Amino acid sequence: MLGGLLVPAVINGLALGAIYALTALGLTLIYGVLHIINFAHGSLLMLALYAALFLYTLGGVDPYVAILVLMPAFFAAGYVLQRLVIQPAWHGRDENVLLVTLGLAIVIDNLALWLWTSTTRSIDSRYAFEVVDLGVAFIPIAKLVGFFGALAFGALLWALMTFTDLGKAIRAVAREREGARLVGVRVEHIYAMTFGIGTAMVAAAACLLLPTFYVTPQVGYAFVLVAFTTVVLGGMGSFPGALFAGLLLGVVEALCGLYLGESLGQIGIFVVFILMVLFRPTGLFGARA
Amino acid sequence: MSRRTMRIGSGLTRRNVVLGAAGAAATLGMPGILTAQPANLKIGILHPVTGGLAYEGEQCRKGALLALEEINAAGGIKSKGGAKIEAVLADAQSKPDVGAAEVDRLAEAGVLAIQGPFASGIALATTQAAAKHNLPHLVDVGVVDQIVTRGLPNTFRFAPGFGKITGFALDALQKINTDAGGAAKTAFIVHEDGAFGSGMAKLLNEKLPGIGIQVMQTLSHPSPQRDFTNIALQIRQGNPDLIIPSNYKNEFILMARTLQQQRVRPKAGIYALLGGAASNVAFAKQYPQAAEYIMDCNHWYNPTKELSKVFAKKVADKGWDLTYELMLNYSCMRVLADALERASEPSRAAVTAALASSTYGDHIMPYGPTKFVNGQNEGAQPANTQILKGSVEVIYPAEFASAKVAFPIPQG
Amino acid sequence: MSGKAAGSVLLAALLAVPFVVQSEFWLSFWLLVLMFAFLGQSWNVLGGYGGQFSFGHALFFGGGAFGTAILQVRHGINAYLAGAIAITLTAMVGALLGYLVFRYRLRGAYFALVTLAFAEVARVLIASFEYTGGGFGMLVPLARGAANFQFDDRRIFYLIAWTLVAGGCLIALWLENSRFGAQLIAVRENEDGAQALGVDPVRTKVLAIALSAAMAATVGVFYVQNFLFVDSQIAFGPGMSIEALLVAIIGGVGTAFGPLIGAVVLHALGELAKQITGNAPGLNLVLYGLLLIAALRFLPSGFVSAFGRRPKASPGAVDA
């Protein structure tokens, strides 16, 4: 009886996966260059969701328009965080950076709790219930926008990395830190730029996610584990990999949810991940990264 | 309110929040008043105000403090010379081990009783820890029935548990359905996969056929669940008369929105059991379309009583969400105050005895007089609400009803 | 004073707690400190000495906790025996998992995230079956008495926890001075080099993860006996994994007394933050997070390094 739901489930999985991909894009960039697992990623997503929410409720700014404001703002925040908080604690020990980002996550989450309380908030934008009829299912407009938006931002990031001097410098640092320094690249600046760009991508993801989701101080955790998984699955540091892996995981989750039930279906993502890592540890696109 | 009073204490006494003018004077250390006033009676208010249950915990805390403020303003505990109740606040951080440690802290702060801690998992740990100190523990919510069936003599639960709520819901549903000529014959159950959702689902699966409703499918989901499209599509395909959800607030909101997006409208309606948002005024206001006609069997107050109306007005004036956590903790504090009033002396044993013999009946809840049997308040019962024209109305039982049920929901 | 001397003094001082401290609150405070110190030590065996950063130690904690609870509740097995079986089984699970991932030479972030994934799979599976307690979790019936490993007097629990922590420090010291430990550290520092010298890296790491798993499972067993209740989110959720690595790293990764010092410091900071901020929800954790960040900035080698000497060797990085 579930056969008729297969196509809509796949479509929905792709829409969900696009959001996973977008959150993972920032994470994979940061991992690829700084070699750190950023535990604060989910918290930054939460912060961006609140920012978009307040822009809408207090300023009447549409979340999609808010991207124009929030991406630069979060870029700056990411840059400053890396420069002033993360870099000074590095001391050449990557495990310290891990804990610093964990500490940041604790601070950000609880600051949000203190400032905005744990009330669930969401926006009821005018297109919240507008859908496109695909015959087999209705697709909310907001999800379609999220899907194509994620693809667009993925392409944008790829173009940035491939065609600009900044992109070249970032790639040089990722590949050979000391070599890049020798040829005059300001490595610390590049690190902070990378963290800033990664954070800006989170802001974009938040703006695309908000119309179909809700905000609480804990909301980041709903996405952060999947984002980690997406990064590794795609091959650490690979953008096409993260994009593809995000979409794949969205579909895997939707299908497992359909056939195993949403509760047991959660393991789908992790089982795919484990098998993948064991049998192709470089990730889907790892060799190219 | 709470912000302001948080600042009253300072240094070491900061944790001990005293409400009311005399209390404030006491913490400021005015010896003249102190000698004239009997010692404060301390009550531990323990909830998960950080972590995953922070919203619920904060609502609980507000409710307890609101009642406490009123009691102190009305002259405190008269049999103890007008002694004020002093709240000692504690945070279980949504973790049972932290909750248990906080019970030890409260015991040492000299509290006479503890009220809290909302969640069942935490309650199992805190009631057990309180038992070691012979400290009476009034459980506010905690629907898992094992909390009161373990034979801990210090444990009292004010609200009804699983068994009671499900039984009540089935009676209500049967009555409503029969009155509507059996409009609902088939149902989908959608539940969160934690303790309360799965517990509910299990009981419902056993009992629904008995009232003439066939369970077509039971769909469980985790919390947090990121997307409800699959569930909505399965419901649409199965086309049941009734959807019976049991989940937390965030998931309920996502689900209700997704059902509307996918144009899923069960013929008879949506009947939630302890539905996270189905009895939430804020939800009803924000999503009037998605929320309209949703029924919920939940903890809820008796809206017809004068005391309740005053309470609801105060809550509205403060700009708080009117939720059952608020109501239950407001009531629990009043039950505790009554026990303090009747306790032969301000000691834990005397408060335990006073709670055990409580017949307190001036509730905002639709409860009979309090009567603890093996720790469970037998006077407790849930209420059946429905969201009608954007507000939460009680539709069953008839004696507390504020509106007439719309079932099956009007079409078109 | 070296880190070791400071750690030994601290450990000795903690033995006095149940005899000196009258306060139940502080007794349970120190009890939790010891519990997490030992959990941190279990992580340290694999992460510190073995250089394999696990993000999924909750898997082993949960294995012990659910193992003993299921054996007691579903099969009526005595608490001590149930605990022993649960620990043994979890060690075997650890070895199996280790064999699987080390055979494929997974390291760094890959290893970290794979352990996390395994813990998540366990969390979901445990919550999915009636036999394992389903969504509700496992509740061990309250039956006070030494025969049931449920002591009315918390001081006994405390002394058991202290013994565990002391034993954990001895295990770490043994690793620093034994042939096996030398092999483990050699594999951490240079796997290919160690292999060239005749060390079997897979076998060495598998033994280390089994030991680590057994230790974490012991904490799980202890947790259940203490609180008599566990659910899959508590046991297998990422929170427990983070707790394990946090105390070890903040204390001083790859040092014998690091986890103990880390647990003491972190819990003290948490308590301090609570006292300072009062009752505003969340503010104490904000302060706690800030203190954590400050600690990492100014004591990059962990709090052990506050006592003068740098730890023996810096472990491998979280890196692929």
XYZ file of N, CA and C in Angstrom, chain C residues 69-238:
510
model
N 20.412 -3.667 33.569
C 18.991 -3.458 33.856
C 18.140 -4.557 33.218
N 18.456 -4.897 31.975
C 17.659 -5.930 31.284
C 17.841 -7.287 31.968
N 19.087 -7.612 32.293
C 19.331 -8.914 32.930
C 18.607 -9.018 34.267
N 18.600 -7.915 35.015
C 17.929 -7.956 36.319
C 16.415 -7.997 36.168
N 15.882 -7.123 35.320
C 14.431 -6.978 35.248
C 13.790 -8.116 34.450
N 14.381 -8.416 33.285
C 13.736 -9.418 32.418
C 14.088 -10.850 32.809
N 15.276 -11.047 33.394
C 15.704 -12.414 33.649
C 15.936 -12.719 35.119
N 15.673 -11.738 35.974
C 15.782 -11.969 37.410
C 17.173 -12.337 37.890
N 18.178 -11.911 37.150
C 19.544 -12.248 37.551
C 20.013 -11.293 38.647
N 20.766 -11.824 39.575
C 21.299 -11.026 40.678
C 22.096 -9.839 40.155
N 21.995 -8.720 40.881
C 22.566 -7.458 40.399
C 24.067 -7.546 40.129
N 24.793 -8.222 41.003
C 26.247 -8.280 40.821
C 26.603 -9.077 39.572
N 25.940 -10.228 39.439
C 26.203 -11.084 38.280
C 25.778 -10.360 36.999
N 24.617 -9.723 37.074
C 24.113 -8.995 35.910
C 25.106 -7.920 35.483
N 25.633 -7.215 36.475
C 26.615 -6.179 36.178
C 27.847 -6.760 35.508
N 28.334 -7.873 36.052
C 29.538 -8.497 35.497
C 29.298 -8.954 34.064
N 28.130 -9.559 33.835
C 27.817 -10.021 32.472
C 27.731 -8.826 31.522
N 27.046 -7.773 31.988
C 26.867 -6.592 31.136
C 28.216 -5.994 30.755
N 29.127 -5.932 31.724
C 30.441 -5.353 31.450
C 31.207 -6.229 30.451
N 31.137 -7.524 30.660
C 31.835 -8.440 29.752
C 31.275 -8.334 28.335
N 29.950 -8.348 28.246
C 29.334 -8.267 26.918
C 29.702 -6.962 26.217
N 29.691 -5.867 26.987
C 30.012 -4.580 26.377
C 31.466 -4.547 25.908
N 32.347 -5.160 26.697
C 33.753 -5.233 26.269
C 33.850 -5.974 24.944
N 33.033 -7.032 24.816
C 33.058 -7.803 23.568
C 32.510 -6.971 22.409
N 31.449 -6.232 22.697
C 30.901 -5.328 21.672
C 31.972 -4.337 21.249
N 32.681 -3.805 22.242
C 33.751 -2.853 21.954
C 34.812 -3.468 21.064
N 35.201 -4.703 21.396
C 36.242 -5.373 20.618
C 35.782 -5.592 19.183
N 34.513 -6.003 19.060
C 33.964 -6.273 17.736
C 33.933 -4.987 16.900
N 33.427 -3.944 17.529
C 33.370 -2.647 16.864
C 34.774 -2.207 16.472
N 35.709 -2.374 17.422
C 37.090 -1.978 17.173
C 37.670 -2.749 15.996
N 37.409 -4.044 15.982
C 37.945 -4.863 14.896
C 37.433 -4.345 13.549
N 36.137 -4.070 13.548
C 35.499 -3.601 12.321
C 36.119 -2.296 11.831
N 36.253 -1.323 12.732
C 36.684 -0.002 12.270
C 38.210 0.097 12.135
N 38.944 -0.621 12.979
C 40.401 -0.499 12.898
C 40.957 -1.304 11.726
N 40.245 -2.389 11.403
C 40.671 -3.181 10.265
C 40.657 -2.324 8.999
N 39.661 -1.392 8.955
C 39.587 -0.508 7.802
C 40.408 0.762 8.028
N 41.225 0.738 9.063
C 42.137 1.837 9.365
C 41.425 3.180 9.487
N 40.283 3.155 10.104
C 39.584 4.421 10.325
C 40.264 5.177 11.451
N 40.498 6.446 11.227
C 41.166 7.271 12.229
C 40.515 8.631 12.295
N 40.966 9.417 13.270
C 40.582 10.820 13.341
C 39.084 11.025 13.305
N 38.670 11.981 12.484
C 37.261 12.363 12.444
C 36.387 11.199 11.991
N 36.931 10.341 11.125
C 36.144 9.195 10.669
C 35.813 8.280 11.836
N 36.843 7.973 12.614
C 36.616 7.112 13.766
C 35.615 7.778 14.712
N 35.830 9.067 14.963
C 34.973 9.798 15.896
C 33.516 9.704 15.472
N 33.271 9.979 14.182
C 31.879 10.028 13.734
C 31.275 8.642 13.578
N 32.101 7.655 13.287
C 31.558 6.303 13.210
C 31.115 5.830 14.595
N 31.900 6.131 15.620
C 31.471 5.732 16.963
C 30.177 6.458 17.332
N 30.098 7.718 16.934
C 28.866 8.473 17.184
C 27.680 7.804 16.494
N 27.905 7.386 15.259
C 26.825 6.743 14.499
C 26.397 5.440 15.168
N 27.358 4.664 15.646
C 26.999 3.422 16.326
C 26.178 3.700 17.583
N 26.581 4.717 18.327
C 25.825 5.057 19.539
C 24.401 5.471 19.189
N 24.262 6.220 18.083
C 22.929 6.654 17.670
C 22.064 5.466 17.250
N 22.681 4.537 16.516
C 21.935 3.346 16.104
C 21.462 2.600 17.355
N 22.349 2.470 18.336
C 21.968 1.786 19.574
C 20.836 2.527 20.275
N 20.918 3.860 20.291
C 19.870 4.648 20.945
C 18.503 4.368 20.324
N 18.474 4.342 18.990
C 17.203 4.117 18.310
C 16.711 2.683 18.525
N 17.624 1.723 18.381
C 17.207 0.325 18.502
C 16.690 0.030 19.911
N 17.413 0.515 20.923
C 17.004 0.240 22.302
C 15.607 0.798 22.568
N 15.331 1.957 21.965
C 14.028 2.578 22.198
C 12.923 1.929 21.371
N 13.295 1.008 20.478
C 12.296 0.472 19.551
C 11.686 -0.850 19.993
N 12.280 -1.497 20.992
C 11.778 -2.822 21.349
C 11.299 -2.885 22.794
N 10.205 -3.560 22.949
C 9.602 -3.743 24.265
C 10.607 -4.379 25.238
N 11.331 -5.373 24.729
C 12.274 -6.124 25.564
C 13.326 -5.205 26.192
N 13.760 -4.203 25.449
C 14.783 -3.297 25.960
C 14.181 -2.057 26.628
N 12.900 -2.127 26.914
C 12.294 -1.021 27.649
C 11.571 -0.014 26.778
N 11.738 -0.135 25.464
C 11.034 0.754 24.545
C 11.276 2.217 24.848
N 10.268 3.026 24.590
C 10.404 4.460 24.808
C 10.493 4.820 26.278
N 9.997 3.944 27.137
C 9.962 4.265 28.555
C 11.332 4.152 29.200
N 12.095 3.161 28.827
C 13.375 2.906 29.485
C 13.251 1.754 30.461
N 14.292 1.535 31.251
C 14.282 0.418 32.190
C 14.279 0.949 33.611
N 13.372 0.399 34.380
C 13.261 0.783 35.780
C 13.601 -0.451 36.624
N 14.696 -0.376 37.366
C 15.060 -1.503 38.227
C 14.274 -1.366 39.530
N 13.565 -2.420 39.952
C 12.734 -2.292 41.152
C 13.560 -1.882 42.362
N 12.956 -1.026 43.141
C 13.605 -0.542 44.352
C 13.614 -1.682 45.362
N 14.789 -2.166 45.747
C 14.901 -3.222 46.761
C 16.218 -3.012 47.477
N 16.170 -2.149 48.473
C 17.399 -1.797 49.175
C 18.009 -3.027 49.819
N 19.307 -3.063 49.792
C 20.001 -4.177 50.426
C 21.284 -4.478 49.689
N 22.306 -4.855 50.427
C 23.609 -5.131 49.841
C 23.516 -6.248 48.814
N 22.591 -7.208 49.055
C 22.470 -8.343 48.139
C 22.035 -7.882 46.755
N 21.306 -6.761 46.686
C 20.818 -6.260 45.403
C 21.680 -5.137 44.851
N 22.825 -4.887 45.479
C 23.690 -3.809 45.030
C 22.960 -2.477 45.103
N 22.100 -2.333 46.111
C 21.412 -1.058 46.333
C 21.630 -0.688 47.787
N 22.459 0.310 48.004
C 22.798 0.647 49.382
C 22.027 1.859 49.842
N 21.462 1.750 51.010
C 20.756 2.885 51.578
C 21.728 4.006 51.897
N 22.907 3.603 52.349
C 23.925 4.564 52.739
C 24.755 4.928 51.517
N 24.652 6.191 51.114
C 25.337 6.573 49.891
C 26.856 6.528 50.027
N 27.339 6.507 51.266
C 28.788 6.478 51.449
C 29.397 5.199 50.872
N 28.601 4.133 50.905
C 29.120 2.877 50.338
C 29.288 3.027 48.820
N 28.251 3.631 48.177
C 28.390 3.911 46.744
C 29.626 4.768 46.497
N 29.787 5.726 47.380
C 30.920 6.634 47.216
C 32.245 5.877 47.260
N 32.363 5.002 48.239
C 33.633 4.275 48.377
C 33.870 3.359 47.177
N 32.789 2.782 46.663
C 32.946 1.950 45.457
C 33.439 2.825 44.297
N 32.803 4.003 44.165
C 33.198 4.897 43.075
C 34.655 5.321 43.235
N 35.038 5.591 44.462
C 36.424 6.016 44.708
C 37.385 4.895 44.309
N 37.026 3.671 44.693
C 37.872 2.529 44.351
C 38.011 2.395 42.835
N 36.888 2.615 42.132
C 36.925 2.553 40.667
C 37.889 3.596 40.119
N 37.768 4.814 40.626
C 38.615 5.890 40.112
C 40.090 5.594 40.409
N 40.352 5.134 41.624
C 41.730 4.782 41.972
C 42.221 3.680 41.042
N 41.358 2.695 40.809
C 41.723 1.617 39.888
C 41.984 2.162 38.493
N 41.144 3.122 38.060
C 41.319 3.734 36.748
C 42.666 4.419 36.627
N 43.064 5.127 37.689
C 44.367 5.791 37.668
C 45.485 4.749 37.585
N 45.300 3.628 38.294
C 46.312 2.561 38.243
C 46.409 1.979 36.835
N 45.234 1.808 36.206
C 45.257 1.289 34.824
C 46.057 2.240 33.935
N 45.804 3.538 34.118
C 46.518 4.522 33.298
C 48.015 4.483 33.574
N 48.369 4.379 34.839
C 49.797 4.303 35.191
C 50.423 3.032 34.616
N 49.638 1.959 34.653
C 50.110 0.706 34.075
C 50.368 0.877 32.577
N 49.437 1.595 31.904
C 49.631 1.823 30.470
C 50.925 2.603 30.217
N 51.225 3.523 31.126
C 52.431 4.330 30.928
C 53.705 3.511 31.118
N 53.600 2.404 31.841
C 54.820 1.674 32.188
C 54.887 0.242 31.675
N 53.834 -0.187 30.981
C 53.840 -1.590 30.572
C 54.199 -1.721 29.092
N 54.441 -2.941 28.731
C 54.749 -3.246 27.342
C 53.546 -2.926 26.445
N 52.354 -3.338 26.934
C 51.154 -3.077 26.140
C 50.937 -1.583 25.934
N 51.115 -0.839 27.039
C 50.941 0.607 26.953
C 51.927 1.231 25.984
N 53.154 0.752 26.037
C 54.185 1.279 25.138
C 53.794 1.018 23.688
N 53.251 -0.176 23.453
C 52.802 -0.501 22.090
C 51.665 0.416 21.653
N 50.752 0.622 22.589
C 49.582 1.454 22.284
C 50.026 2.880 21.932
N 50.941 3.407 22.755
C 51.420 4.768 22.503
C 52.217 4.814 21.194
N 52.956 3.763 20.937
C 53.719 3.709 19.683
C 52.774 3.744 18.486
N 51.670 2.993 18.582
C 50.696 2.980 17.487
C 50.070 4.360 17.330
N 49.815 5.010 18.468
C 49.243 6.348 18.416
C 50.190 7.312 17.690
N 51.458 7.230 18.048
C 52.415 8.196 17.511
C 52.732 7.937 16.044
N 52.872 6.673 15.691
C 53.231 6.354 14.317
C 52.858 4.905 14.025
N 51.712 4.766 13.407
C 51.176 3.426 13.224
C 52.081 2.567 12.331
N 52.540 3.160 11.241
C 53.373 2.386 10.319
C 54.691 2.008 10.970
N 55.243 2.970 11.703
C 56.501 2.706 12.388
C 56.363 1.574 13.393
N 55.261 1.619 14.139
C 55.032 0.592 15.146
C 54.900 -0.772 14.489
N 54.213 -0.770 13.363
C 54.014 -2.029 12.654
C 55.350 -2.598 12.185
N 56.211 -1.697 11.721
C 57.533 -2.122 11.264
C 58.325 -2.765 12.401
N 58.041 -2.304 13.625
C 58.752 -2.863 14.775
C 58.088 -4.128 15.313
N 57.065 -4.592 14.617
C 56.471 -5.865 15.007
C 55.239 -5.745 15.883
N 54.711 -4.513 16.063
C 53.482 -4.354 16.829
C 52.300 -4.531 15.883
N 51.317 -5.296 16.326
C 50.114 -5.452 15.516
C 49.152 -4.320 15.879
N 49.020 -3.315 15.014
C 48.228 -2.141 15.420
C 46.760 -2.467 15.646
N 46.202 -3.331 14.800
C 44.780 -3.630 14.955
C 44.545 -4.314 16.299
N 45.359 -5.323 16.592
C 45.204 -6.059 17.847
C 45.363 -5.109 19.046
N 46.373 -4.265 18.982
C 46.626 -3.342 20.090
C 45.430 -2.421 20.318
N 44.916 -1.858 19.224
C 43.803 -0.920 19.365
C 42.515 -1.644 19.782
N 42.353 -2.862 19.305
C 41.156 -3.616 19.684
C 41.185 -3.903 21.187
N 42.348 -4.280 21.695
C 42.445 -4.510 23.136
C 42.154 -3.227 23.914
N 42.672 -2.121 23.408
C 42.459 -0.847 24.098
C 40.982 -0.471 24.117
N 40.298 -0.672 22.991
C 38.885 -0.278 22.958
C 38.058 -1.213 23.836
N 38.457 -2.492 23.901
C 37.730 -3.422 24.764
C 37.882 -3.014 26.236
N 39.093 -2.666 26.616
C 39.336 -2.208 27.992
C 38.525 -0.944 28.272
N 38.585 -0.020 27.329
C 37.870 1.242 27.471
C 36.361 1.003 27.585
N 35.856 0.091 26.746
C 34.425 -0.212 26.764
C 34.022 -0.822 28.094
N 34.847 -1.731 28.611
C 34.533 -2.366 29.888
C 34.465 -1.322 31.000
N 35.395 -0.376 30.953
C 35.406 0.660 31.994
C 34.165 1.549 31.898
N 33.821 1.962 30.672
C 32.635 2.806 30.502
C 31.377 2.046 30.914
N 31.331 0.752 30.584
C 30.170 -0.061 30.949
C 30.039 -0.142 32.469
N 31.186 -0.178 33.165
C 31.151 -0.206 34.623
C 30.442 1.039 35.162
N 30.715 2.178 34.544
C 30.036 3.408 34.976
C 28.535 3.272 34.734
N 28.175 2.672 33.592
C 26.760 2.466 33.288
C 26.079 1.604 34.342
N 26.740 0.523 34.713
C 26.199 -0.373 35.738
C 26.021 0.393 37.052
N 27.039 1.157 37.374
C 27.024 1.922 38.609
C 25.895 2.958 38.596
N 25.708 3.586 37.444
C 24.645 4.586 37.288
C 23.280 3.962 37.568
N 23.056 2.792 36.964
C 21.761 2.138 37.130
C 21.526 1.755 38.596
N 22.549 1.236 39.251
C 22.358 0.842 40.652
C 22.062 2.052 41.526
N 22.608 3.173 41.131
C 22.435 4.394 41.899
C 21.064 5.031 41.673
N 20.660 5.142 40.403
C 19.426 5.864 40.092
C 18.259 4.930 39.758
N 18.559 3.659 39.523
C 17.551 2.622 39.274
C 16.693 2.871 38.038
N 17.071 3.886 37.258
C 16.289 4.149 36.055
C 17.217 4.628 34.950
N 16.978 4.168 33.760
C 17.754 4.654 32.630
C 16.879 4.576 31.383
N 16.983 5.566 30.519
C 16.315 5.425 29.226
C 17.337 5.618 28.116
N 16.912 5.345 26.902
C 17.915 5.254 25.837
C 18.523 6.613 25.521
N 17.758 7.682 25.744
C 18.306 9.012 25.481
C 19.401 9.360 26.500
N 19.157 9.048 27.754
C 20.174 9.302 28.783
C 21.417 8.468 28.492
N 21.198 7.185 28.225
C 22.317 6.256 28.146
C 23.100 6.394 26.848
N 22.405 6.505 25.737
C 23.090 6.459 24.446
C 23.148 7.815 23.742
N 22.504 8.819 24.307
C 22.484 10.138 23.678
C 23.871 10.755 23.651
N 24.064 11.743 22.762
C 25.387 12.351 22.618
C 25.877 13.032 23.900
